[in-house]
Tab-separated table of C-alpha atoms and ligand atoms in Angstrom:
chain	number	residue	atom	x	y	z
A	1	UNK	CA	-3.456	-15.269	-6.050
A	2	UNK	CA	-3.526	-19.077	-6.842
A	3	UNK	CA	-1.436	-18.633	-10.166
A	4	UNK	CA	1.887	-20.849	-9.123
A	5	UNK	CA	4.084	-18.734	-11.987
A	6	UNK	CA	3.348	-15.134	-9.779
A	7	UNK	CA	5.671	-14.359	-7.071
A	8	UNK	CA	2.937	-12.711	-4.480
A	9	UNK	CA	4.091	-11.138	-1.185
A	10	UNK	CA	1.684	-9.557	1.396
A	11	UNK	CA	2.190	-6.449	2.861
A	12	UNK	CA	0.797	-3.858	4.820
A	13	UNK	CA	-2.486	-2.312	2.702
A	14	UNK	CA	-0.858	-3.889	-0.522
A	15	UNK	CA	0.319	-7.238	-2.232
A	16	UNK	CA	4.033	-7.420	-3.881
A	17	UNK	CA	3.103	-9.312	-7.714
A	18	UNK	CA	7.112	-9.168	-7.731
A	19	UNK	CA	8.761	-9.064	-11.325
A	20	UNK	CA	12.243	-8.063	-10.767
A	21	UNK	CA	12.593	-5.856	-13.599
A	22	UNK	CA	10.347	-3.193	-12.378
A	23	UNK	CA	11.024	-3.414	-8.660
A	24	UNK	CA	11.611	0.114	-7.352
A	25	UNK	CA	12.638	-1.354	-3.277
A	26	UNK	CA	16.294	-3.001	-2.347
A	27	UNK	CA	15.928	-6.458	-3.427
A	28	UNK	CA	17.750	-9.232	-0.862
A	29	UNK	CA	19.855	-11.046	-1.471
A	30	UNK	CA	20.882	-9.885	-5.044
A	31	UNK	CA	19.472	-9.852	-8.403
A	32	UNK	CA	21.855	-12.385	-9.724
A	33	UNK	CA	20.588	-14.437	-6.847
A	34	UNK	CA	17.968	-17.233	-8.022
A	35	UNK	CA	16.097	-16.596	-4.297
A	36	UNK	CA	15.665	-12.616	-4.852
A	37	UNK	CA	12.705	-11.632	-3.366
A	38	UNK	CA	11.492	-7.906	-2.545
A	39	UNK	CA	12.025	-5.807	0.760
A	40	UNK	CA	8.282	-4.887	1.181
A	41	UNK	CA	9.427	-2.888	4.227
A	42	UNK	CA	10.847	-0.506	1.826
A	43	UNK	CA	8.125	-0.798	-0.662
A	44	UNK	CA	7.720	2.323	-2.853
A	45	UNK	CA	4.834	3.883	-3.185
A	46	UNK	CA	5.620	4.077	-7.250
A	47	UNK	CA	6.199	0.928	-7.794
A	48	UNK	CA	4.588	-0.796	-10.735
A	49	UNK	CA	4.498	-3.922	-8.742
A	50	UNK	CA	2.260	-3.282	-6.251
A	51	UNK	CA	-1.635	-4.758	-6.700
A	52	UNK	CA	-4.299	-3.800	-4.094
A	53	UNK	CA	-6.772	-6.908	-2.652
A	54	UNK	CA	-9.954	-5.962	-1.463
A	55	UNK	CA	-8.678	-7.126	2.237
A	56	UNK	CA	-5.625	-4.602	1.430
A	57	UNK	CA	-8.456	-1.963	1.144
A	58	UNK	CA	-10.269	-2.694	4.001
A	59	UNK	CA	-6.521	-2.362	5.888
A	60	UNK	CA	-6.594	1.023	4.569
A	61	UNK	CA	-9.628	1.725	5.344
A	62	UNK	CA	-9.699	0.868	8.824
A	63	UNK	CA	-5.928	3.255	9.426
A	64	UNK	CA	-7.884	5.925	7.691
A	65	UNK	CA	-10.737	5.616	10.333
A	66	UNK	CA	-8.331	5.859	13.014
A	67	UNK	CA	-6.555	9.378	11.261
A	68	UNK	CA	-9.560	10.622	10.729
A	69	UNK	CA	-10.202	10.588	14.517
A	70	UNK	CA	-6.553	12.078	15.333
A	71	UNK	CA	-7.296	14.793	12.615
A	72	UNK	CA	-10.164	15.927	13.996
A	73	UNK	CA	-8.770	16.573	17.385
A	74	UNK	CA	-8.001	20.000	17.654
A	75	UNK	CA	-5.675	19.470	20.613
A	76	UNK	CA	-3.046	16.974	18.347
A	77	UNK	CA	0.071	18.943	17.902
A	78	UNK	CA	0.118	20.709	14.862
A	79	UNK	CA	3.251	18.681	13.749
A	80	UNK	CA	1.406	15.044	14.484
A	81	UNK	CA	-1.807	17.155	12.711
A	82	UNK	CA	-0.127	17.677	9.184
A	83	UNK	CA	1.729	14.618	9.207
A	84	UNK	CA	-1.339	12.185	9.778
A	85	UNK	CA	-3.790	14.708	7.625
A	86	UNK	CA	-1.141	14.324	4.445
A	87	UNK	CA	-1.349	10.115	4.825
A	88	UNK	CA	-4.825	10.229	5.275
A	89	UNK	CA	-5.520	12.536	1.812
A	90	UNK	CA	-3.232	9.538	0.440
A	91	UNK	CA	-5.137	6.532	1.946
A	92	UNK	CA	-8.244	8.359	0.953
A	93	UNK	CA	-6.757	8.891	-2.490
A	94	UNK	CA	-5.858	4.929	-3.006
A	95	UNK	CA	-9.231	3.981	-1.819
A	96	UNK	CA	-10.928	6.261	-4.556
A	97	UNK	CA	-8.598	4.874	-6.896
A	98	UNK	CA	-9.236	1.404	-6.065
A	99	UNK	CA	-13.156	2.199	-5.927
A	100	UNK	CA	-12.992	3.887	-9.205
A	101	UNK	CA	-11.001	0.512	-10.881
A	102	UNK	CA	-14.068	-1.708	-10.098
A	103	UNK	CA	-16.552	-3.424	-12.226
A	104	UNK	CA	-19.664	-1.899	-12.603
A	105	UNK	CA	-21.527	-3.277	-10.032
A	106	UNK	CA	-18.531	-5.498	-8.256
A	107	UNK	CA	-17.713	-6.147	-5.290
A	108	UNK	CA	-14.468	-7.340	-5.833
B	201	SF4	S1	8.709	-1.703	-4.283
B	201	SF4	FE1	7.010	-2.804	-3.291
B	201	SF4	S2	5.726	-3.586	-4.939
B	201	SF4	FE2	7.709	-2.998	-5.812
B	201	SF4	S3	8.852	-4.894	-5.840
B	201	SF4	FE3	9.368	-3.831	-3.945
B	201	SF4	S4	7.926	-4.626	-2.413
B	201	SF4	FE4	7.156	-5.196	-4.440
């Protein structure tokens, strides 16, 4: 994070390393613009880019606490149901991954 040659931009449950090349979101204002920089609202979820902090993890693990409580209330419309159970099987899925990419023994 404190190397001045990466481009780093925090998001929401994930950090931009941006390298032009290999961004996959629209890029403002235009790649033959010195000041390109990524549009992290549009981040894609493929997008080679994208590193994980251990504060990004904790992000998504606090939104899958939250689903996990709208999931298991059997009165939530079935719609709301499947949408929130299908981003909580992919929170749960980064969070493995993530967990599964540490050091033996690490924290970090
Ligand atoms: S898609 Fe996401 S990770 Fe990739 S360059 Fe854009 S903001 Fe960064």
């Amino acid at each position: 994070m404190a190397n001045p040659s990466l481009q780093i931009y925090p998001g929401k449950g994930m950090t931009c390393v941006f390298s032009f090349p290999t961004a996959l979101c629209e890029l403002e204002p235009a790649l033959d613009d010195a000041r390109v920089t990524p549009g992290t609202d549009g981040c894609r979820p493929a997008c080679r880019n994208i590193a994980r902090t251990e504060e990004n993890i904790d992000e998504l693990r606090a939104e899958a606490a939250e689903l996990r409580l709208i999931v298991a209330d059997e009165a939530s419309p079935k719609i709301r149901w499947g949408r929130e159970r299908r981003r909580l099987a992919h929170l749960e899925s980064l969070i493995a991954e993530h967990e599964r990419g540490r050091p033996e023994g690490g924290t970090t």
